[in-house]
Amino acid sequence: MTTTALSRPTTTPRPRGATLAGTGTLLRFMLRRDRFRLPAWTLGLALLMTYFATALDSMVSSPSDLEGLTAFTGSPAGALFGGPGFGFDDLTVERFLAGQYGLYVAIGAGLMGLLTVVRHTRAEERSGRAELVRANAVGRHAQLTAALILTVVMSVVIAVLIGAVMADRGYDTAGSLLFGASVGAVGLAFAGIAAVTVQLSEYPRAASGTAGALLGAAFVLRGLGDMAAVQGSGPSWLSWLSPIGWSQQTAPYVLDRWWPLALSLAFAAAATAVAYTLSGRRDLGAGLLPPRPGPPRAAAWLAGPFTLALRLHRANLIGWSAALIAAGLAYGSFTQPLIDGFADAPDDMVAVMGGRDNMLAGYLGVMALTMALAVAVYAVLAAHLLRTEETDGRTEPVLATGVSRPAWLGGHVAVVAAGVPWLLLVAGLGMGIGTAASTGDAGLAGDVLLGHLAFTPAVWLVLSAAALLYAAVPRWLPVIWVAPAWGLVAGYFAPVLDLPGSLVRLSPFEHIGRYPLERISVVAILVLTLLTGVLTWTAVTVFQRRDVTGGS
């Protein structure tokens, strides 16, 4: 009896660098896709810092004005919304800019980093384009690597632009470069976080939402730590648990220490290494955390277009509800300390709240506007979901059934429109409870709630305009971001910039009235509601006359 050896299949070792094959080509493709987004992010953040510097120059004309700013920024409330206040005992304009406004530019850089990584990785897998790309000579890690390189490029550009903007205004060059680098470092840190979250879930919104939640947690940890540092007691070490806190600890124009940025770079490198490891343990298009299996049959209540839209928007509504009530409680609980801190602030800063005569009512009115602008962001994002449903090929199969186009679009708009007063309600409840606890006046809770709900028609108008843009020219839908952005400028900076009344009134939020400081205009509510109905009807009509894409 003879035996023959069984031959075993041999595997050819993968060449070194094969997992990164095609990275350069993908990077060029991403740069081509982001030819508008890249300058929008980088120039936008640099221009935002320029705006802050210009506005501050118009507010500060003497050393006494800077002393007035210190009264608020050096308080625990100022630390919560700005930073630890390095050098505020000898305040200069550049120190105030870096210590108070730099936080918000850094948050913008963090959002840029996480959204860019999700856009070019998980979103590509979800759409099916990544599978087509990987069918070519493209390595497993090429797409993630190209996305991270792109984010590094954007972060470096932001760092250079902001440093140049600050140095050009005559501020210390070394401090300006450090400040720009600290902003860019936040973008790198949250790009690393997003690189990990995209491995966990197969859905882009879940990946970006998780990374965004961690950005919010970093803001909260930094705020709590900075408040404790200003008070001289408490867990000031919490600031060192936040990537945002690491950048602020560089203390530009004061200590000028670069070493905290090493923490940001080490964190980004470690998160990237974890992301590569996790990427090698999952299939293309899948996530390491498997989605919860749904029932084999849809529930009876999902039979209509309205209930289907409710199901699609449900997660966003729940998330926004939790975030807004938490924000309302946080801002409301600091009402009295903020009012006390603003007592010695410059007149231009106090003018945002209607002057010194009734600062409490002015602050509550400003916070109602703030929450309304946040809900407007929710409405605009919900409108973008319509575009995503269409481009991903899920709208056409629904319309191929007995669902009409007016019912489909109207169902989505109706759900989001119903969510607007609900979100304003929960934000107002949180703000009212926090304000009542802070001031000891329970009667303010009702006024706060009414002031929030009054902005409902203004947000509805933004939503209907977004629906019309989607129905008529879907590619122009991002233009609707001008509405909440201008609402922010008109609502916060009109007194400082001395904007003409005709420009301020272009914002629908300026017609309602900031209750309890101002009376609520019933006429404005009726007119804005009527305009909302007209724009929504026009959107539904126009949507019936254009083609629907079947997916990309």
GROMACS .gro file of C-alpha atoms in nm, residues 81 320-334 363 367 371 374 426-427 430-431:
model
   24
   81PHE     CA    1  -1.770   7.883   2.874
  320TRP     CA    2  -3.148   6.601   2.056
  321SER     CA    3  -3.404   6.588   2.337
  322ALA     CA    4  -3.150   6.451   2.582
  323ALA     CA    5  -2.884   6.700   2.472
  324LEU     CA    6  -3.111   7.005   2.488
  325ILE     CA    7  -3.260   6.931   2.827
  326ALA     CA    8  -2.910   6.872   2.964
  327ALA     CA    9  -2.786   7.197   2.808
  328GLY     CA   10  -3.089   7.384   2.944
  329LEU     CA   11  -3.026   7.255   3.296
  330ALA     CA   12  -2.656   7.344   3.273
  331TYR     CA   13  -2.706   7.697   3.140
  332GLY     CA   14  -3.002   7.762   3.367
  333SER     CA   15  -2.815   7.656   3.678
  334PHE     CA   16  -2.554   7.924   3.610
  363TYR     CA   17  -3.014   8.671   2.957
  367MET     CA   18  -3.078   8.176   2.592
  371MET     CA   19  -3.187   7.713   2.198
  374ALA     CA   20  -2.983   7.491   1.806
  426VAL     CA   21  -3.768   7.019   2.659
  427ALA     CA   22  -3.499   7.287   2.626
  430GLY     CA   23  -3.445   7.232   3.143
  431MET     CA   24  -3.361   7.602   3.129
   0.00000   0.00000   0.00000
